[in-house]
Short mmCIF file of C-alpha atoms (C1' of nucleotides) in Angstrom, two decimals:
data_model
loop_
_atom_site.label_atom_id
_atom_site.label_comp_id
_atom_site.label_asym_id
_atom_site.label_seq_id
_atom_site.Cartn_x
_atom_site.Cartn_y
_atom_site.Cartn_z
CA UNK K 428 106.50 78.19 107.84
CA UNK K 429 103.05 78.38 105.89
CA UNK K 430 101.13 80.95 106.47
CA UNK K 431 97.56 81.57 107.82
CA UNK K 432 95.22 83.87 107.16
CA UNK K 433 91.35 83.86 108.45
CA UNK K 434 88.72 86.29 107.20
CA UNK K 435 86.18 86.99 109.48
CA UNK K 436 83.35 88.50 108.01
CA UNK K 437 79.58 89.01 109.76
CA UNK K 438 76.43 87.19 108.77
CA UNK K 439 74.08 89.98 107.01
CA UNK K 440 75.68 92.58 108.73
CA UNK K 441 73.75 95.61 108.83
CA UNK K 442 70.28 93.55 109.28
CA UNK K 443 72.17 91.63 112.20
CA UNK K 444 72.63 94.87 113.61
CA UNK K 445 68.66 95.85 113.81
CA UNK K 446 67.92 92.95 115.59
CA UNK K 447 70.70 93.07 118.02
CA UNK K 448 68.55 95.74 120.24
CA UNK K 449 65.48 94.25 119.00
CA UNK K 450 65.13 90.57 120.11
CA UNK K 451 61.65 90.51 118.25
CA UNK K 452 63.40 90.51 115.06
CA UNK K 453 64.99 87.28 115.75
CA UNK K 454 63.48 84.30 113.16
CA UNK K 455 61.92 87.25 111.10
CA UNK K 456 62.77 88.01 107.62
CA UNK K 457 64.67 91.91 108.10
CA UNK K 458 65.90 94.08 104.98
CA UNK K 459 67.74 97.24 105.29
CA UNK K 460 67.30 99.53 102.25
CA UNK K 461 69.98 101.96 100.84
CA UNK K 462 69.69 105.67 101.33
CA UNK K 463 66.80 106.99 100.12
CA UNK K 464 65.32 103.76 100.67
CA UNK K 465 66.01 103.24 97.10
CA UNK K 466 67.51 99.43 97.08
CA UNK K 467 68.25 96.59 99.24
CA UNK K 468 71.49 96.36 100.57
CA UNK K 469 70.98 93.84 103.42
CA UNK K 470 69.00 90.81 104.18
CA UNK K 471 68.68 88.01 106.79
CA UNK K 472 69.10 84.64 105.56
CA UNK K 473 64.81 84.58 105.96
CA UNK K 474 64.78 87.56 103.60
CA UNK K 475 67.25 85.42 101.26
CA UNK K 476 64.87 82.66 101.29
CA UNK K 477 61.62 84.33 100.19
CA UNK K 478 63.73 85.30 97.34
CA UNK K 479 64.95 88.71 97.83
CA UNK K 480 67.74 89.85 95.59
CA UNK K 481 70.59 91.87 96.99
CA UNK K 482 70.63 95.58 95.43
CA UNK K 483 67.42 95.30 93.97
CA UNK K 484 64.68 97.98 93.99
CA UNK K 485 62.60 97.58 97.34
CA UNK K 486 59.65 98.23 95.14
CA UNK K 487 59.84 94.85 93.38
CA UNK K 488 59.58 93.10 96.73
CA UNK K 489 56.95 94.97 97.88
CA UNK K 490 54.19 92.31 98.05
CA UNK K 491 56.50 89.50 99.67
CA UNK K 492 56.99 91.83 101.89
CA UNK K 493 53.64 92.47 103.13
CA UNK K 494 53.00 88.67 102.75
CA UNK K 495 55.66 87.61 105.25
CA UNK K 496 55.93 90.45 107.71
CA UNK K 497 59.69 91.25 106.32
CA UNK K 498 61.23 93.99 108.85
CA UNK K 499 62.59 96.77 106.92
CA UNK K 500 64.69 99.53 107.85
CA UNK K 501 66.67 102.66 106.64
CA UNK K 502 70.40 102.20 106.08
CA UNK K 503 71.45 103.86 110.35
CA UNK K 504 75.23 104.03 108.99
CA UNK K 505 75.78 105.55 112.51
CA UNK K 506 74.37 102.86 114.54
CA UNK K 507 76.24 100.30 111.92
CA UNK K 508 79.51 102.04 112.30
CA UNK K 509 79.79 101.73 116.18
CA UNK K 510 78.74 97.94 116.03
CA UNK K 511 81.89 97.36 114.02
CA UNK K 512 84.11 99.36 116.17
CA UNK K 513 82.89 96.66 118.91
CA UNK K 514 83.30 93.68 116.75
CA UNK K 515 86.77 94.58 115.28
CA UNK K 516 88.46 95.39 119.20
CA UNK K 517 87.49 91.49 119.72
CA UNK K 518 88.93 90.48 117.06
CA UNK K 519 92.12 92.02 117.74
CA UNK K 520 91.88 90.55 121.06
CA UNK K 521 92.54 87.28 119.35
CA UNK K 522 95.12 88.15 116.58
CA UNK K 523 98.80 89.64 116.48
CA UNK K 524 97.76 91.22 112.94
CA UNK K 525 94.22 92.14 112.18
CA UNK K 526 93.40 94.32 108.89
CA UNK K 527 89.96 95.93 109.26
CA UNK K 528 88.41 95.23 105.52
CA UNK K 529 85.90 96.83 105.50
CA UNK K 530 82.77 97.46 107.51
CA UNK K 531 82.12 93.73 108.47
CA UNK K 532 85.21 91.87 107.53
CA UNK K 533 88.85 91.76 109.29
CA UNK K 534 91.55 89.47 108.08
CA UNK K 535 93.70 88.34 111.11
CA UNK K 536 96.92 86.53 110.63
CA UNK K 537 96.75 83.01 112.66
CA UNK K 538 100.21 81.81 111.76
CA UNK K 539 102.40 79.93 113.86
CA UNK K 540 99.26 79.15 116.10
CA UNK K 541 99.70 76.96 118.93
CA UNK K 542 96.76 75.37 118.00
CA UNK K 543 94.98 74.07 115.41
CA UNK K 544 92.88 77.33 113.96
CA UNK K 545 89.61 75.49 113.27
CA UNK K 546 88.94 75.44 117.02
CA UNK K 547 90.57 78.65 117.70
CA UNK K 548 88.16 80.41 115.10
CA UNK K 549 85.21 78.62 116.96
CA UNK K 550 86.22 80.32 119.99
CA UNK K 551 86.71 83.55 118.06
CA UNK K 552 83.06 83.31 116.69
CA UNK K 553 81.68 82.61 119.65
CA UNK K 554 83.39 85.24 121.63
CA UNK K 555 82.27 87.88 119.39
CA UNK K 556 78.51 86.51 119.37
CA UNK K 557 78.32 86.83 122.91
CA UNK K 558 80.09 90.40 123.37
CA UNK K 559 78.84 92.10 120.46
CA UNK K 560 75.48 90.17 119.80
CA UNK K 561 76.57 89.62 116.16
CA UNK K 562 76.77 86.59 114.14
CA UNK K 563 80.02 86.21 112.26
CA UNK K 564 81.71 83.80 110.14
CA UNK K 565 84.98 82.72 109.60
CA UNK K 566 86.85 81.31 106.84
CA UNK K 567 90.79 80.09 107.05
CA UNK K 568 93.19 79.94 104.27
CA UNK K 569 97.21 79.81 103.01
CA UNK K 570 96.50 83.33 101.50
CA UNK K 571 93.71 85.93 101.96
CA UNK K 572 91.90 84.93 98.50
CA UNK K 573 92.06 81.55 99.49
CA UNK K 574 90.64 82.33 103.31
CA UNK K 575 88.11 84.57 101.94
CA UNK K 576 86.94 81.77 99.59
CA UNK K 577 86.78 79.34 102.46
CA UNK K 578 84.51 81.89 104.13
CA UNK K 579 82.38 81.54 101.82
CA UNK K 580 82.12 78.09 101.93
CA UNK K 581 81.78 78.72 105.67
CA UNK K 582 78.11 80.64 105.29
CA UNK K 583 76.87 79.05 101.97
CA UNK K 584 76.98 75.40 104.26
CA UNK K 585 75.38 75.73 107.63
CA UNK K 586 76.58 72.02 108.45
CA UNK K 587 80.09 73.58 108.94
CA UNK K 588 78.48 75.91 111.90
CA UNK K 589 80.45 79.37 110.76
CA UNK K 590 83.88 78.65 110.55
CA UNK K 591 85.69 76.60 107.43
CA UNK K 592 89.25 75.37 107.61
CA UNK K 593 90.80 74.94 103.36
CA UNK K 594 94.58 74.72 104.64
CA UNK K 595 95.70 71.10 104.22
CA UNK K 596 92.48 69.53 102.35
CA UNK K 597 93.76 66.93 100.61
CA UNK K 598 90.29 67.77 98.40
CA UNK K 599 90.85 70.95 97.98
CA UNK K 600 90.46 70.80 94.19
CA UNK K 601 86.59 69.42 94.26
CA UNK K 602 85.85 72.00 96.83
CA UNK K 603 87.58 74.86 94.39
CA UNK K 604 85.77 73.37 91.92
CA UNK K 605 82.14 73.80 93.63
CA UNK K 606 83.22 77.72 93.66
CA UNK K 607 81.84 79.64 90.66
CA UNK K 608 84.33 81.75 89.39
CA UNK K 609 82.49 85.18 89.89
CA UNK K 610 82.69 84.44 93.74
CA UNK K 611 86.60 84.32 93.35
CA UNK K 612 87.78 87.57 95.41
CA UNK K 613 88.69 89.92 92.88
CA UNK K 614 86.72 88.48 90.00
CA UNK K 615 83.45 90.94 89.20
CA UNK K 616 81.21 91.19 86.45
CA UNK K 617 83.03 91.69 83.64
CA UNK K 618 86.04 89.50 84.53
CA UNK K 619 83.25 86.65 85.14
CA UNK K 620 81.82 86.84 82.07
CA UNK K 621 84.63 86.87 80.40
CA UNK K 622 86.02 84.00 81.94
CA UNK K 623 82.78 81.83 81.85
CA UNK K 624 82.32 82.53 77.91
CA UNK K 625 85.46 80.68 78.07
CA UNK K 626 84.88 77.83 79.86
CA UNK K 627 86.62 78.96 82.69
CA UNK K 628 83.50 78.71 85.17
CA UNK K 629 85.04 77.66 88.64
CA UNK K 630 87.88 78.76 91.01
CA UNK K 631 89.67 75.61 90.07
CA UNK K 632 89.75 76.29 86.42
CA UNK K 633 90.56 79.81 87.02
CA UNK K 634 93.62 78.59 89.05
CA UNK K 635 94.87 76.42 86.64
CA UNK K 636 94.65 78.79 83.72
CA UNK K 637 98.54 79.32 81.99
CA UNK K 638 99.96 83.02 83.57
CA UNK K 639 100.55 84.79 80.19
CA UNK K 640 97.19 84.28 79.63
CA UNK K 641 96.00 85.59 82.95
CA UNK K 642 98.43 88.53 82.46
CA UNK K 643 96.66 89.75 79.28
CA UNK K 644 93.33 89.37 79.97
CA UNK K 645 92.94 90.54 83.62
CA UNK K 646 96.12 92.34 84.06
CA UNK K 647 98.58 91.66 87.18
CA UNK K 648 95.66 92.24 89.77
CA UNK K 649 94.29 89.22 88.07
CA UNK K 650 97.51 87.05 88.34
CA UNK K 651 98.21 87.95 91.57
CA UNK K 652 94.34 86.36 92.43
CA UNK K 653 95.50 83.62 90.66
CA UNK K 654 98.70 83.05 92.59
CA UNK K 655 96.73 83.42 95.85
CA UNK K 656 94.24 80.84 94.83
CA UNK K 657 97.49 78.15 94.24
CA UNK K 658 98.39 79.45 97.40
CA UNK K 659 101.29 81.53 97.22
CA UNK K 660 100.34 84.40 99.34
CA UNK K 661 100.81 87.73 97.08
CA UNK K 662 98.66 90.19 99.28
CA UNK K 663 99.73 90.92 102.53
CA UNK K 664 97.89 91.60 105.54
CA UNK K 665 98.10 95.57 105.75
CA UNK K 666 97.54 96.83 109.56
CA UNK K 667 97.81 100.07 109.17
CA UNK K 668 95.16 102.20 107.20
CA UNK K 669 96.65 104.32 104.36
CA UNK K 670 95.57 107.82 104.63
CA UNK K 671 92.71 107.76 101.66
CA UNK K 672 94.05 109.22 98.28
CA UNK K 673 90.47 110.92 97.53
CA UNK K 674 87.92 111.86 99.57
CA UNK K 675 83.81 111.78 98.13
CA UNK K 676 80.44 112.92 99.48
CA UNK K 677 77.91 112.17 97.12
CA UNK K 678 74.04 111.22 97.21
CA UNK K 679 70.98 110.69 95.24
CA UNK K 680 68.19 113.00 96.33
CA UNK K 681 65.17 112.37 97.53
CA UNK K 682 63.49 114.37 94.84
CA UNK K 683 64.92 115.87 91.49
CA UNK K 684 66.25 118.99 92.01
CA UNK K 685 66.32 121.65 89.17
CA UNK K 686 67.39 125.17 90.10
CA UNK K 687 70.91 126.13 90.93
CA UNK K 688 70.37 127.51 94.42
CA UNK K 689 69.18 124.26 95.57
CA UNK K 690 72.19 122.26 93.86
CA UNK K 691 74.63 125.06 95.79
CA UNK K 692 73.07 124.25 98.27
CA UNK K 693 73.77 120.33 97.90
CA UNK K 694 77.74 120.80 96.83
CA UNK K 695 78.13 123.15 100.05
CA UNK K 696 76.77 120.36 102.64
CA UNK K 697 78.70 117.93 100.64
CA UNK K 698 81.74 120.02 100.42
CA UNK K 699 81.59 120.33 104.45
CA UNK K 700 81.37 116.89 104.84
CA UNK K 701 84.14 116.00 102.42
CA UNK K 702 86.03 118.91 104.30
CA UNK K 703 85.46 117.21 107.84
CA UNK K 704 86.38 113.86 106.35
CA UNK K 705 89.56 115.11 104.93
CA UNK K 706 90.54 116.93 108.38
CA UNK K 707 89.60 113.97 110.56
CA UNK K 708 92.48 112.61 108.79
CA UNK K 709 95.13 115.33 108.89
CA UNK K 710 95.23 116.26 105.08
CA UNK K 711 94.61 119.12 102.73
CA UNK K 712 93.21 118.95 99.14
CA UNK K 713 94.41 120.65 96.21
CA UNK K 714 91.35 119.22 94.12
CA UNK K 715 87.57 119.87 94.38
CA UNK K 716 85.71 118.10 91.57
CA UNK K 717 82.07 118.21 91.65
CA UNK K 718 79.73 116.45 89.36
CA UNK K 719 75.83 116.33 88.76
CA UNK K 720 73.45 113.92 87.58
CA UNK K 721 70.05 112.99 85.99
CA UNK K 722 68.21 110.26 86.83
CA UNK K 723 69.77 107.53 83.99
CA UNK K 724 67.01 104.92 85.26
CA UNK K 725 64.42 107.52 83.90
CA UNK K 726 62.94 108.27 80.36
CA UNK K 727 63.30 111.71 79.33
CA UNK K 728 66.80 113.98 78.58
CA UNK K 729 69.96 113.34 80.39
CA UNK K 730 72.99 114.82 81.73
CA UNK K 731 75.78 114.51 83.65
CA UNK K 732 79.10 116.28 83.84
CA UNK K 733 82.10 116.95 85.83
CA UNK K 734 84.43 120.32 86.77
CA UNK K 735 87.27 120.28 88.56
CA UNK K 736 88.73 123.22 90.56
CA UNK K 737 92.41 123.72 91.49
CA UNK K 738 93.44 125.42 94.49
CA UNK K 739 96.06 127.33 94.71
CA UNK K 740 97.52 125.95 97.47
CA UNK K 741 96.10 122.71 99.48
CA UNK K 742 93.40 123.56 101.64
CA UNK K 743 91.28 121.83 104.85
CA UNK K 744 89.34 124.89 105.15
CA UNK K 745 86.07 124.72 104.37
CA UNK K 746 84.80 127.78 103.03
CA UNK K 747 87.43 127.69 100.49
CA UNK K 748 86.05 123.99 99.27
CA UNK K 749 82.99 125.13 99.51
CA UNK K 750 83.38 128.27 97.35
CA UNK K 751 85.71 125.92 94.88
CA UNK K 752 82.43 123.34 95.15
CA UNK K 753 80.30 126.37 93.68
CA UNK K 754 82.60 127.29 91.04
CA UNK K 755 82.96 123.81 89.51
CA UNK K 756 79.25 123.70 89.62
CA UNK K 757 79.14 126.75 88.03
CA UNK K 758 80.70 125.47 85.31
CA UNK K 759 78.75 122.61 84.72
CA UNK K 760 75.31 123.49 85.49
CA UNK K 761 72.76 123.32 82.72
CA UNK K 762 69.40 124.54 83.51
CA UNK K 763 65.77 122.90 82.56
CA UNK K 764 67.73 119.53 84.11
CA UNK K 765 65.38 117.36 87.02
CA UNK K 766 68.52 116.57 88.55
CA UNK K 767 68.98 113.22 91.04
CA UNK K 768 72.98 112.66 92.00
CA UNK K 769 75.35 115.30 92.96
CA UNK K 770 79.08 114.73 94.58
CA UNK K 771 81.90 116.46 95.80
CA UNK K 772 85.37 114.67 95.68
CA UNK K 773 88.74 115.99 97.48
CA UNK K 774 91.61 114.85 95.46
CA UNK K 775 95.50 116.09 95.37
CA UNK K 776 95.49 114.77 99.13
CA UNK K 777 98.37 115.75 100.95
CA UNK K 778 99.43 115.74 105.09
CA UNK K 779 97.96 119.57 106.19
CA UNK K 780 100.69 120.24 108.03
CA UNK K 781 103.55 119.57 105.06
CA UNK K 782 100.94 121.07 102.29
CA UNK K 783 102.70 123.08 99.98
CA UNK K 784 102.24 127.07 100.29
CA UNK K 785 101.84 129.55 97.95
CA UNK K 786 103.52 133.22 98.75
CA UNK K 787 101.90 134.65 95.85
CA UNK K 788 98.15 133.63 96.13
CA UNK K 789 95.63 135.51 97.85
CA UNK K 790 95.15 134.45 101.67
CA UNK K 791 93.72 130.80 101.71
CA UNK K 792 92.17 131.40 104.51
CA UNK K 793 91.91 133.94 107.58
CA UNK K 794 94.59 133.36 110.54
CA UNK K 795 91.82 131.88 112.88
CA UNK K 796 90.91 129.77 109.95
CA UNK K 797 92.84 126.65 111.96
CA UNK K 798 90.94 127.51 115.41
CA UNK K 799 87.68 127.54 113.57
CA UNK K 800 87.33 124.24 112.03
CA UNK K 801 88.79 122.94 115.21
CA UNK K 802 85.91 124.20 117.12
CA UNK K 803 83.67 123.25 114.38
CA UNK K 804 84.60 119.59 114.34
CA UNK K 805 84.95 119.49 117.97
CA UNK K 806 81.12 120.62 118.56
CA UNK K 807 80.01 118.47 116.04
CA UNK K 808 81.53 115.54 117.81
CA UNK K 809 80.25 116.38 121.00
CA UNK K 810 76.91 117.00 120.18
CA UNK K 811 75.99 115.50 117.12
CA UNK K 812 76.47 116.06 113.79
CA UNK K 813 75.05 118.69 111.85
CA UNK K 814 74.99 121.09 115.24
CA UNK K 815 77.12 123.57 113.39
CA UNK K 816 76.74 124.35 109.85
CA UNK K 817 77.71 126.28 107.04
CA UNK K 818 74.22 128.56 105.83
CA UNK K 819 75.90 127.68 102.19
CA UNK K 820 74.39 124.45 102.90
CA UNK K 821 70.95 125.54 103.51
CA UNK K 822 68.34 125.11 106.11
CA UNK K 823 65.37 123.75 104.30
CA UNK K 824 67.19 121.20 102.20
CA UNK K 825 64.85 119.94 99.91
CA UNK K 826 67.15 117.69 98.39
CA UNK K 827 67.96 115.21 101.70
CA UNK K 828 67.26 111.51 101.76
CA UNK K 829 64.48 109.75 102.18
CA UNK K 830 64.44 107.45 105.23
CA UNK K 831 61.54 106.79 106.53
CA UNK K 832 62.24 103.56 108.66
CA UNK K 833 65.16 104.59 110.59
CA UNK K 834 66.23 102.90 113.39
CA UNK K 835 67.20 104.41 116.69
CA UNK K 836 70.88 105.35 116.94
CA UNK K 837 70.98 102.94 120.17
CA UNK K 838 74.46 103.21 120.42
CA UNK K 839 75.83 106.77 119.82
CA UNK K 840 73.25 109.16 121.16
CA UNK K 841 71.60 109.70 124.62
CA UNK K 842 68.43 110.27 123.38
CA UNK K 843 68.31 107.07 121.41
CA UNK K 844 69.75 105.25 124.33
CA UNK K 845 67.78 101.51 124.43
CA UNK K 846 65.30 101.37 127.85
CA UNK K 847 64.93 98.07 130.26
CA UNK K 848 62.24 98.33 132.22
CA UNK K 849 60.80 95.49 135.30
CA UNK K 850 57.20 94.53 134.23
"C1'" DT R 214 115.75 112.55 51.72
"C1'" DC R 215 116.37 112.11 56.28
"C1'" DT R 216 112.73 111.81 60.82
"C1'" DG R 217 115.31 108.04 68.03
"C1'" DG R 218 114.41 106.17 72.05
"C1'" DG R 219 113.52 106.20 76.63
"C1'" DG R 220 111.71 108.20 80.71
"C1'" DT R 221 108.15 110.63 83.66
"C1'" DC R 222 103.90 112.62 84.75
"C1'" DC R 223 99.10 113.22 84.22
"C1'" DT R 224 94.40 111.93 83.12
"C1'" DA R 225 90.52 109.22 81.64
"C1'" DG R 226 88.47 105.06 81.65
"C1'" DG R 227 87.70 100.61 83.25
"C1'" DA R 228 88.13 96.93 86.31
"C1'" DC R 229 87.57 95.59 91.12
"C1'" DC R 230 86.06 95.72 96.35
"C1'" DC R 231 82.39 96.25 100.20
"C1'" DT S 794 56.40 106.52 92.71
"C1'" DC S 795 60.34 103.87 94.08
"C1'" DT S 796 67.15 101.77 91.48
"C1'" DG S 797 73.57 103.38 97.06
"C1'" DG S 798 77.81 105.39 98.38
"C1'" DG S 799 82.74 105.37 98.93
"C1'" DG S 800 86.84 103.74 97.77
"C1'" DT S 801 91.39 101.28 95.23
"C1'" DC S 802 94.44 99.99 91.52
"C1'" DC S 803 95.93 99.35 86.63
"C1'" DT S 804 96.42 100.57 81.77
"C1'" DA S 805 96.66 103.31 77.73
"C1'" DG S 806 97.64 107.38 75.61
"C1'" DG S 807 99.19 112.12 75.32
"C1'" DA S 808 102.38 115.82 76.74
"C1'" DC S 809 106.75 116.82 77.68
"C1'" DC S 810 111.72 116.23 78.51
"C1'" DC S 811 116.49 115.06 77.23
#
DNA sequence: TCTGGGGTCCTAGGACCC
DNA sequence: TCTGGGGTCCTAGGACCC
């Protein structure tokens, strides 16, 4: 039997998410910026029509902005995150196999439906429009590159109302062909320039290229897209998350930063959020690499490096990442630097309860070391994060994000919790 | 004068995704 | 003045082994 694959993927996500507790948003142009409220990484199909560019410097945009009234908000990754969790349980609702994508997007298996799936999917959209208060659209497909392309298609023509069926189009090769080849799944940048300078300009032409050829110049990821857009499904539907393989806090600061306390100061909080990351899922690291940046969009002298610190046995405790964190910096750390970026990544993952010990290092960590980040993560939870800290990470942090339009966290916290009132 | 071949592991760098 | 953050996978090349 062919199989069926839909992506379902929501309209401007994180601006549909502003305006879903505030109905006076509705027909206006809304942005959300990127942390620091540096670029913008979201926009309403209003914002798209006064010609906003995705990932573009706010500043730029500054003027339309003013012109047209444009809402604009902080990146509220909290309020974002629970929106999905809602969206994704109805989709599952309507699926034997969903795989959660990514924020905004869930593939869902649909073979061996009853029914056709164009009508299915309408049901699907329209379910989670009315639960959630999100728009979403859906694309189908014989493979996931295939059903993501058809997604596309799905938002790029309104006339088709959200939801676009490719599977058994007899003209299926002029609709490939109306596909640039950059917005091929697994085609970027590079890949699409490459490809263009060769003629190759459209999903159709990149489908019919020869294999070898594929092969060489975009290695087997490539041919596998390839395959997918012939039809011949090569990338599976994958339920089950994969424990992550690396772990990374990093931001861009709100200011530069130039003196080393400050910048400990950074790779501890980012440390202890890499740390609570890594035991949320169950693992230990055996790696802590921290790097440092300048600001590379700036004139003036740059630097950037990169130390990395092995334990000597895997750890989830996070004074010892911490104290690793400040060693690699130590390392690296140049003085007379305005620094912007700095990161903390836990590599060497393994499961915390199989990680291999060492009888000859020095204690790890203290007996109640367990207990301890159990509590920690545990209050944290319960009341919010950043309740309990690490002092390593500092009080006055003069190196935390800008965001100055932030958006109540309607959805996670009491005190944020949306009003209706009788007038 | 002669100087293998194949395998594994690790890392850095580059491509991609959202 | 103001330019995101967090991941994955593949390849090439070097170290090392037998």
């Amino acid at each position: 039997m062919n199989q069926v694959f839909a992506l379902a993927d929501c309209n401007s996500f994180y601006a549909s998410c502003e305006r879903v507790f505030d109905p006076s948003l509705a027909g206006r142009p809304v942005i959300v910026l990127s942390n620091n409220d540096g670029c913008v990484i979201a926009r309403t199909a209003e914002a798209k029509a006064l010609g906003i560019v995705g990932f573009e410097p706010v500043f730029k945009y500054q003027a339309i902005i003013e012109r047209h009234d444009v809402a604009v908000f902080s990146a509220n990754f909290t309020l974002y995150g629970d929106l999905s969790d809602r969206v994704m349980t109805v989709l599952r609702s309507f699926a034997p196999q969903t795989e959660v994508y990514s924020i905004d997007e869930a593939f869902l298996t649909l073979t061996g439906l009853p029914e056709p799936p164009d009508p299915y999917c309408r049901r699907i959209r329209g379910t989670v429009r009315q639960w959630t208060g999100l728009p979403v659209s859906i694309g189908i497909g014989p493979t996931k590159t295939l059903a993501k392309l058809a997604n596309r298609i799905a938002k790029k023509h309104p006339e088709h109302e959200g939801v676009f069926d490719l599977t058994g189009r007899p003209d299926l090769d002029a609709l490939l062909d109306s596909v640039d080849v950059q917005d091929v799944w697994g085609v970027g940048h590079r890949y699409g320039k490459f490809l263009r300078a060769r003629g190759v300009d459209t999903a159709r032409r990149l489908r019919d290229l020869p294999d070898a050829y594929v092969k060489k110049h975009l290695t087997v990821v490539g041919l596998r897209t390839v395959e997918e857009l012939r039809g011949n499904p090569c990338i599976a539907v994958q339920e089950a998350r994969k424990p992550k393989q690396a772990i990374l806090t990093s931001r861009s600061f709100g200011r530069d930063i130039g003196t080393l306390p400050e910048l400990r100061e950074a790779a501890a909080e980012f440390a202890s959020m890499s740390a609570e990351k890594l035991r949320a899922q169950r693992s230990a690291a055996a790696f802590v690499t921290v790097f440092v940046e300048t600001n590379s969009f700036r004139e003036g002298p740059q630097y950037s490096n990169t130390a990395t610190v092995g334990l000597a046995e895997p750890s989830d405790y996070t004074p010892r990442l911490i104290a690793s964190a400040r060693e690699g910096l130590a390392r690296i750390f140049r003085p007379g630097y305005p620094y912007k970026r700095c990161g903390v990544l836990l590599s060497g993952l393994v499961p915390a309860v199989a990680a291999q010990r060492d009888c000859f290092a020095a204690e790890q960590r203290p007996a109640y070391g367990g207990a301890l980040m159990r509590a920690l993560d545990g209050l944290n939870a319960r009341w919010g994060r950043g309740t309990l800290k690490y002092a390593a990470a500092g009080v006055a942090r003069p190196w935390r994000m800008r965001q100055l339009r932030l958006s109540p966290r309607y959805t996670t916290t009491w005190d944020d919790l949306p009003v209706a009132r009788a007038v």
